Amino acid sequence: MRMSLGERMREMRKMLRLSQEELAFRLGTNRVSVSQWENNRVTPDADSLIKTAAVLGTSVGFLLGETDDPALSLRSGDNDRASPAFSEEEQPATAAHRYGIEEDMLLNLFNHLDRAGKAEVIDFIQYKLFRLQNAKGSGQIDTTRRLKV
């Protein structure tokens, strides 16, 4: 049996470890609306659906059941690019939207890690930056400073 729009929204929200209240805040709506959408009592309007897909880091097509792949393509030139579905001016005025969707998702996931997990992620990123710096031969990236978690 295929999942409904509400079930897909709920699963994506839970995967990102967002509460209904936090999702509602990011969308500029209220928790009751999110609950009604997830329980298939009310269908979100087109604008809300587009914003919800963007905040959840998926496509409207996935939420509507047109595809079973929740991942957005990150390859340039694809039609389902992982970019906000609304312009900077239209984005909800929250701290979470100072960055793009990918950065927002990374920050959200990072915040759910324990201290050791955060340190491991930081070490990995510093290693990748070090490799990039050496590959390009530029000294612009400072990887010597150790970040504290």
Coordinates of C-alpha atoms in Angstrom, one line a residue:
M1 CA 0.0 0.0 0.0
R2 CA 1.3 3.4 -1.0
M3 CA 1.9 6.0 1.7
S4 CA -0.4 9.0 1.8
L5 CA 0.8 12.7 1.6
G6 CA 0.4 13.0 5.3
E7 CA 2.4 9.8 6.0
R8 CA 5.2 10.9 3.7
M9 CA 5.3 14.3 5.4
R10 CA 5.4 12.7 8.9
E11 CA 8.2 10.2 7.9
M12 CA 10.4 13.0 6.4
R13 CA 9.8 15.2 9.5
K14 CA 10.7 12.4 11.8
M15 CA 13.7 11.5 9.8
L16 CA 15.0 15.0 10.3
R17 CA 14.0 14.8 14.0
L18 CA 11.8 17.8 13.8
S19 CA 8.7 18.2 16.0
Q20 CA 5.5 19.3 14.5
E21 CA 5.9 22.6 16.3
E22 CA 9.4 23.1 14.8
L23 CA 8.3 22.3 11.3
A24 CA 5.3 24.6 11.7
F25 CA 7.7 27.4 12.8
R26 CA 9.9 26.9 9.8
L27 CA 6.9 27.0 7.5
G28 CA 5.4 30.1 9.1
T29 CA 2.3 28.2 10.2
N30 CA 1.0 26.5 13.3
R31 CA 1.3 23.0 14.8
V32 CA -2.4 22.3 14.3
S33 CA -2.1 22.8 10.6
V34 CA 0.9 20.4 10.4
S35 CA -1.0 17.8 12.5
Q36 CA -4.0 18.1 10.2
W37 CA -1.8 17.6 7.1
E38 CA 0.0 14.6 8.6
N39 CA -3.3 13.0 9.6
N40 CA -4.8 13.6 6.1
R41 CA -7.6 15.7 7.5
V42 CA -6.6 18.8 5.5
T43 CA -4.5 19.0 2.3
P44 CA -2.0 21.8 2.3
D45 CA -2.4 24.4 -0.4
A46 CA 0.2 24.5 -3.2
D47 CA 2.4 27.2 -1.6
S48 CA 2.5 25.3 1.7
L49 CA 3.2 22.0 -0.1
I50 CA 6.2 23.6 -1.9
K51 CA 7.5 25.2 1.2
T52 CA 7.1 21.9 3.2
A53 CA 9.0 19.9 0.5
A54 CA 11.8 22.5 0.6
V55 CA 12.1 22.5 4.4
L56 CA 12.0 18.7 4.5
G57 CA 14.7 18.5 1.8
T58 CA 12.6 16.5 -0.6
S59 CA 10.5 17.1 -3.7
V60 CA 6.8 17.8 -4.1
G61 CA 6.7 14.8 -6.3
F62 CA 7.8 12.6 -3.4
L63 CA 5.3 14.1 -1.0
L64 CA 2.5 13.5 -3.6
G65 CA 3.5 9.9 -4.2
E66 CA 4.7 10.5 -7.8
T67 CA 8.1 9.0 -6.9
D68 CA 9.3 6.8 -4.0
D69 CA 12.7 8.4 -3.9
P70 CA 12.7 11.1 -1.2
A71 CA 16.2 12.4 -2.2
L72 CA 16.6 15.5 -4.3
S73 CA 19.1 15.3 -7.0
L74 CA 22.2 17.4 -6.4
R75 CA 23.5 17.2 -10.0
S76 CA 23.5 20.5 -11.9
G77 CA 21.0 20.6 -14.7
D78 CA 18.4 18.3 -13.1
N79 CA 14.8 19.5 -12.9
D80 CA 14.5 18.5 -9.2
R81 CA 17.5 20.5 -8.0
A82 CA 17.9 20.8 -4.3
S83 CA 17.3 24.4 -4.1
P84 CA 14.8 26.4 -2.2
A85 CA 11.4 26.4 -3.8
F86 CA 11.0 30.0 -2.9
S87 CA 13.2 33.1 -3.2
E88 CA 15.2 34.5 -0.3
E89 CA 12.6 37.2 0.2
E90 CA 9.8 34.7 0.4
Q91 CA 11.5 32.4 2.9
P92 CA 10.2 32.3 6.4
A93 CA 12.1 34.7 8.6
T94 CA 13.7 32.2 10.9
A95 CA 17.3 31.6 11.8
A96 CA 17.1 28.2 10.2
H97 CA 16.8 29.8 6.8
R98 CA 20.0 31.9 6.9
Y99 CA 21.4 29.0 4.8
G100 CA 20.3 26.8 2.0
I101 CA 18.3 23.7 2.5
E102 CA 21.3 21.4 2.5
E103 CA 23.1 23.5 5.2
D104 CA 19.9 23.6 7.2
M105 CA 19.5 19.8 7.1
L106 CA 23.2 19.3 8.0
L107 CA 22.9 21.7 11.0
N108 CA 19.8 19.9 12.2
L109 CA 21.4 16.5 11.9
F110 CA 24.6 17.8 13.5
N111 CA 22.7 19.2 16.5
H112 CA 21.3 15.7 17.2
L113 CA 24.8 14.2 17.6
D114 CA 26.4 13.7 20.9
R115 CA 29.7 15.4 21.7
A116 CA 31.9 12.5 20.3
G117 CA 29.8 12.4 17.1
K118 CA 30.2 16.2 16.6
A119 CA 33.9 15.9 17.1
E120 CA 34.1 13.1 14.5
V121 CA 32.1 15.2 11.9
I122 CA 34.3 18.2 12.5
D123 CA 37.5 16.1 12.1
F124 CA 36.2 14.7 8.9
I125 CA 35.3 18.1 7.5
Q126 CA 38.7 19.5 8.5
Y127 CA 40.4 16.5 6.8
K128 CA 38.4 17.1 3.6
L129 CA 39.3 20.8 3.6
F130 CA 43.0 19.9 4.2
R131 CA 42.9 17.5 1.2
L132 CA 41.2 20.2 -0.9
Q133 CA 43.8 22.8 0.2
N134 CA 46.6 20.5 -0.8
A135 CA 45.0 19.6 -4.1
K136 CA 44.6 23.2 -5.1
G137 CA 47.9 24.3 -3.6
S138 CA 46.3 27.3 -2.0
G139 CA 46.9 28.4 1.6
Q140 CA 43.5 30.1 2.0
I141 CA 41.8 27.4 4.1
D142 CA 43.0 27.4 7.8
T143 CA 42.7 23.8 8.9
T144 CA 45.3 24.1 11.7
R145 CA 42.9 25.7 14.2
R146 CA 41.0 23.1 16.2
L147 CA 37.3 23.7 16.7
K148 CA 35.8 22.9 20.1
V149 CA 32.6 21.1 20.4

